[in-house]
mmCIF file of C-alpha atoms in Angstrom:
data_model
loop_
_atom_site.group_PDB
_atom_site.id
_atom_site.type_symbol
_atom_site.label_atom_id
_atom_site.label_comp_id
_atom_site.label_asym_id
_atom_site.label_seq_id
_atom_site.Cartn_x
_atom_site.Cartn_y
_atom_site.Cartn_z
ATOM 1 C CA UNK A 138 166.144 -155.700 -48.462
ATOM 2 C CA UNK A 139 166.747 -158.351 -51.057
ATOM 3 C CA UNK A 140 165.816 -161.930 -50.274
ATOM 4 C CA UNK A 141 168.561 -163.603 -48.278
ATOM 5 C CA UNK A 142 169.635 -160.376 -46.550
ATOM 6 C CA UNK A 143 168.561 -160.158 -42.910
ATOM 7 C CA UNK A 144 165.157 -161.685 -43.560
ATOM 8 C CA UNK A 145 164.246 -163.738 -40.524
ATOM 9 C CA UNK A 146 161.048 -165.732 -40.165
ATOM 10 C CA UNK A 147 160.172 -167.103 -36.722
ATOM 11 C CA UNK A 148 160.876 -170.834 -36.617
ATOM 12 C CA UNK A 149 157.263 -171.765 -35.808
ATOM 13 C CA UNK A 150 155.963 -169.712 -38.776
ATOM 14 C CA UNK A 151 158.509 -171.361 -41.050
ATOM 15 C CA UNK A 152 157.482 -174.822 -39.843
ATOM 16 C CA UNK A 153 153.754 -174.064 -40.235
ATOM 17 C CA UNK A 154 154.262 -172.775 -43.798
ATOM 18 C CA UNK A 155 156.208 -175.894 -44.781
ATOM 19 C CA UNK A 156 153.644 -178.122 -43.078
ATOM 20 C CA UNK A 157 150.923 -176.444 -45.178
ATOM 21 C CA UNK A 158 152.847 -177.441 -48.324
ATOM 22 C CA UNK A 159 153.219 -180.994 -46.996
ATOM 23 C CA UNK A 160 149.482 -181.116 -46.240
ATOM 24 C CA UNK A 161 148.324 -180.171 -49.733
ATOM 25 C CA UNK A 162 147.917 -176.460 -48.999
ATOM 26 C CA UNK A 163 146.005 -176.872 -45.736
ATOM 27 C CA UNK A 164 147.200 -174.954 -42.679
ATOM 28 C CA UNK A 165 146.737 -177.187 -39.642
ATOM 29 C CA UNK A 166 146.247 -175.993 -36.107
ATOM 30 C CA UNK A 167 148.851 -176.783 -33.468
ATOM 31 C CA UNK A 168 148.348 -179.638 -31.037
ATOM 32 C CA UNK A 169 150.211 -180.726 -27.946
ATOM 33 C CA UNK A 170 150.180 -184.463 -28.627
ATOM 34 C CA UNK A 171 149.319 -186.939 -31.365
ATOM 35 C CA UNK A 172 146.128 -188.035 -29.613
ATOM 36 C CA UNK A 173 144.491 -184.657 -30.209
ATOM 37 C CA UNK A 174 142.422 -184.385 -33.380
ATOM 38 C CA UNK A 175 143.945 -182.493 -36.301
ATOM 39 C CA UNK A 176 142.133 -179.275 -37.155
ATOM 40 C CA UNK A 177 142.335 -177.569 -40.559
ATOM 41 C CA UNK A 178 142.559 -173.833 -39.843
ATOM 42 C CA UNK A 179 142.617 -172.564 -43.425
ATOM 43 C CA UNK A 180 143.516 -173.452 -47.000
ATOM 44 C CA UNK A 181 146.489 -171.263 -47.912
ATOM 45 C CA UNK A 182 147.537 -172.834 -51.239
ATOM 46 C CA UNK A 183 145.702 -174.585 -54.014
ATOM 47 C CA UNK A 184 146.376 -178.325 -53.820
ATOM 48 C CA UNK A 185 148.006 -178.406 -57.270
ATOM 49 C CA UNK A 186 150.369 -175.556 -56.282
ATOM 50 C CA UNK A 187 151.287 -177.310 -53.028
ATOM 51 C CA UNK A 188 152.013 -180.495 -55.010
ATOM 52 C CA UNK A 189 154.277 -178.615 -57.450
ATOM 53 C CA UNK A 190 156.246 -177.127 -54.546
ATOM 54 C CA UNK A 191 156.354 -180.497 -52.751
ATOM 55 C CA UNK A 192 157.655 -182.232 -55.874
ATOM 56 C CA UNK A 193 160.336 -179.544 -56.281
ATOM 57 C CA UNK A 194 161.377 -180.012 -52.647
ATOM 58 C CA UNK A 195 161.615 -183.762 -53.244
ATOM 59 C CA UNK A 196 163.675 -183.272 -56.399
ATOM 60 C CA UNK A 197 165.987 -180.917 -54.476
ATOM 61 C CA UNK A 198 167.001 -183.549 -51.926
ATOM 62 C CA UNK A 199 167.215 -186.359 -54.483
ATOM 63 C CA UNK A 200 169.340 -184.389 -56.975
ATOM 64 C CA UNK A 201 172.330 -186.640 -57.550
ATOM 65 C CA UNK A 202 174.994 -183.962 -57.148
ATOM 66 C CA UNK A 203 173.912 -183.261 -53.552
ATOM 67 C CA UNK A 204 176.158 -185.964 -52.101
ATOM 68 C CA UNK A 205 176.108 -184.382 -48.620
ATOM 69 C CA UNK A 206 172.378 -185.111 -48.207
ATOM 70 C CA UNK A 207 171.407 -188.646 -47.167
ATOM 71 C CA UNK A 208 169.815 -190.657 -49.975
ATOM 72 C CA UNK A 209 168.231 -193.885 -48.822
ATOM 73 C CA UNK A 210 166.290 -196.278 -50.991
ATOM 74 C CA UNK A 211 163.261 -196.557 -48.684
ATOM 75 C CA UNK A 212 163.418 -192.942 -47.490
ATOM 76 C CA UNK A 213 161.501 -190.615 -49.839
ATOM 77 C CA UNK A 214 161.451 -187.151 -48.299
ATOM 78 C CA UNK A 215 161.283 -183.455 -49.158
ATOM 79 C CA UNK A 216 163.610 -180.663 -48.122
ATOM 80 C CA UNK A 217 164.378 -176.994 -48.486
ATOM 81 C CA UNK A 218 167.407 -175.013 -47.468
ATOM 82 C CA UNK A 219 167.717 -171.366 -46.583
ATOM 83 C CA UNK A 220 170.583 -169.000 -45.934
ATOM 84 C CA UNK A 221 170.225 -165.418 -44.729
ATOM 85 C CA UNK A 222 173.131 -162.985 -44.386
ATOM 86 C CA UNK A 223 173.157 -160.466 -41.525
ATOM 87 C CA UNK A 224 174.163 -156.880 -42.303
ATOM 88 C CA UNK A 225 173.995 -155.605 -38.719
ATOM 89 C CA UNK A 226 173.777 -156.732 -35.106
ATOM 90 C CA UNK A 227 175.748 -159.381 -33.238
ATOM 91 C CA UNK A 228 175.998 -161.647 -36.294
ATOM 92 C CA UNK A 229 177.063 -158.911 -38.728
ATOM 93 C CA UNK A 230 178.534 -160.434 -41.910
ATOM 94 C CA UNK A 231 177.556 -163.917 -40.723
ATOM 95 C CA UNK A 232 174.588 -166.069 -41.670
ATOM 96 C CA UNK A 233 171.569 -167.931 -40.390
ATOM 97 C CA UNK A 234 171.508 -171.308 -42.123
ATOM 98 C CA UNK A 235 168.558 -173.684 -42.095
ATOM 99 C CA UNK A 236 167.217 -176.845 -43.594
ATOM 100 C CA UNK A 237 163.680 -178.190 -43.339
ATOM 101 C CA UNK A 238 162.873 -181.808 -44.132
ATOM 102 C CA UNK A 239 159.574 -183.659 -44.015
ATOM 103 C CA UNK A 240 158.363 -187.065 -45.008
ATOM 104 C CA UNK A 241 157.498 -189.536 -46.134
ATOM 105 C CA UNK A 242 156.792 -187.952 -49.519
ATOM 106 C CA UNK A 243 153.330 -189.397 -50.130
ATOM 107 C CA UNK A 244 151.965 -189.241 -46.585
ATOM 108 C CA UNK A 245 153.955 -186.682 -44.547
ATOM 109 C CA UNK A 246 154.129 -187.542 -40.874
ATOM 110 C CA UNK A 247 157.086 -185.599 -39.433
ATOM 111 C CA UNK A 248 158.652 -182.212 -40.182
ATOM 112 C CA UNK A 249 162.136 -181.282 -38.924
ATOM 113 C CA UNK A 250 163.639 -177.785 -39.056
ATOM 114 C CA UNK A 251 167.311 -177.325 -38.147
ATOM 115 C CA UNK A 252 168.625 -173.760 -37.766
ATOM 116 C CA UNK A 253 172.219 -172.600 -37.184
ATOM 117 C CA UNK A 254 172.793 -168.939 -36.257
ATOM 118 C CA UNK A 255 176.066 -167.124 -36.880
ATOM 119 C CA UNK A 256 177.568 -169.459 -39.466
ATOM 120 C CA UNK A 257 180.466 -168.109 -41.537
ATOM 121 C CA UNK A 258 183.406 -169.024 -43.727
ATOM 122 C CA UNK A 259 183.273 -170.718 -47.115
ATOM 123 C CA UNK A 260 179.969 -171.659 -48.775
ATOM 124 C CA UNK A 261 180.268 -175.177 -47.365
ATOM 125 C CA UNK A 262 180.305 -173.619 -43.884
ATOM 126 C CA UNK A 263 177.193 -171.451 -44.178
ATOM 127 C CA UNK A 264 174.886 -172.804 -46.896
ATOM 128 C CA UNK A 265 171.800 -174.239 -45.198
ATOM 129 C CA UNK A 266 171.750 -177.457 -47.198
ATOM 130 C CA UNK A 267 175.337 -178.261 -46.255
ATOM 131 C CA UNK A 268 175.381 -177.018 -42.647
ATOM 132 C CA UNK A 269 171.926 -178.209 -41.531
ATOM 133 C CA UNK A 270 170.777 -180.613 -44.276
ATOM 134 C CA UNK A 271 172.474 -183.815 -43.133
ATOM 135 C CA UNK A 272 171.302 -183.325 -39.525
ATOM 136 C CA UNK A 273 167.694 -182.531 -40.535
ATOM 137 C CA UNK A 274 167.473 -185.548 -42.863
ATOM 138 C CA UNK A 275 168.977 -187.893 -40.275
ATOM 139 C CA UNK A 276 166.684 -186.622 -37.505
ATOM 140 C CA UNK A 277 163.716 -187.086 -39.851
ATOM 141 C CA UNK A 278 164.847 -190.593 -40.803
ATOM 142 C CA UNK A 279 165.292 -191.690 -37.192
ATOM 143 C CA UNK A 280 161.984 -190.074 -36.160
ATOM 144 C CA UNK A 281 160.110 -191.962 -38.870
ATOM 145 C CA UNK A 282 161.824 -195.201 -37.831
ATOM 146 C CA UNK A 283 160.833 -194.592 -34.193
ATOM 147 C CA UNK A 284 157.208 -194.018 -35.267
ATOM 148 C CA UNK A 285 157.248 -197.252 -37.293
ATOM 149 C CA UNK A 286 156.849 -195.471 -40.637
ATOM 150 C CA UNK A 287 160.205 -196.703 -41.986
ATOM 151 C CA UNK A 288 161.867 -200.098 -41.584
ATOM 152 C CA UNK A 289 164.893 -200.398 -39.284
ATOM 153 C CA UNK A 290 167.025 -202.028 -41.996
ATOM 154 C CA UNK A 291 168.077 -201.285 -45.555
ATOM 155 C CA UNK A 292 170.092 -198.119 -45.062
ATOM 156 C CA UNK A 293 171.748 -198.304 -48.471
ATOM 157 C CA UNK A 294 172.894 -194.898 -49.586
ATOM 158 C CA UNK A 295 174.193 -193.292 -52.723
ATOM 159 C CA UNK A 296 175.511 -190.430 -50.616
ATOM 160 C CA UNK A 297 178.571 -190.160 -48.436
ATOM 161 C CA UNK A 298 178.341 -192.951 -45.791
ATOM 162 C CA UNK A 299 179.393 -190.408 -43.137
ATOM 163 C CA UNK A 300 175.999 -188.693 -43.657
ATOM 164 C CA UNK A 301 174.020 -191.760 -42.624
ATOM 165 C CA UNK A 302 174.275 -190.900 -38.940
ATOM 166 C CA UNK A 303 175.212 -194.435 -37.853
#
């Protein structure tokens, strides 16, 4: 199968892989609450490689032509979209669309992964960045505000105001 054709990765594996990129190539063990100590399970990427991928993910969300993704002055985050087409089963000829976002850029604290199964129609209706991107970025933004990582004010945006989630 070519990439993007019926390739499904369990959500937890996807989140752990992206978290390893956010954490400089270190795979962290799961924990049930923030009070538990963080355990490094393994180093799965060289730090310089993880930084290159992280910087590319940051550039992807900040690329000016992506007007559907929230751009906020104080909100520096990373993101990656994914779209997989189904060739068989209940979602035949439909897609699984996803978008992962984590931030803040320099000291990642929260990772959000939004997945939509069975999307279809025009590219705007099944591409992961367009279907799930605005929701993932807004959930991330509000999560970081709730944790005190981002200020409650200053939601200036260069993107479509409808994507601000307010």
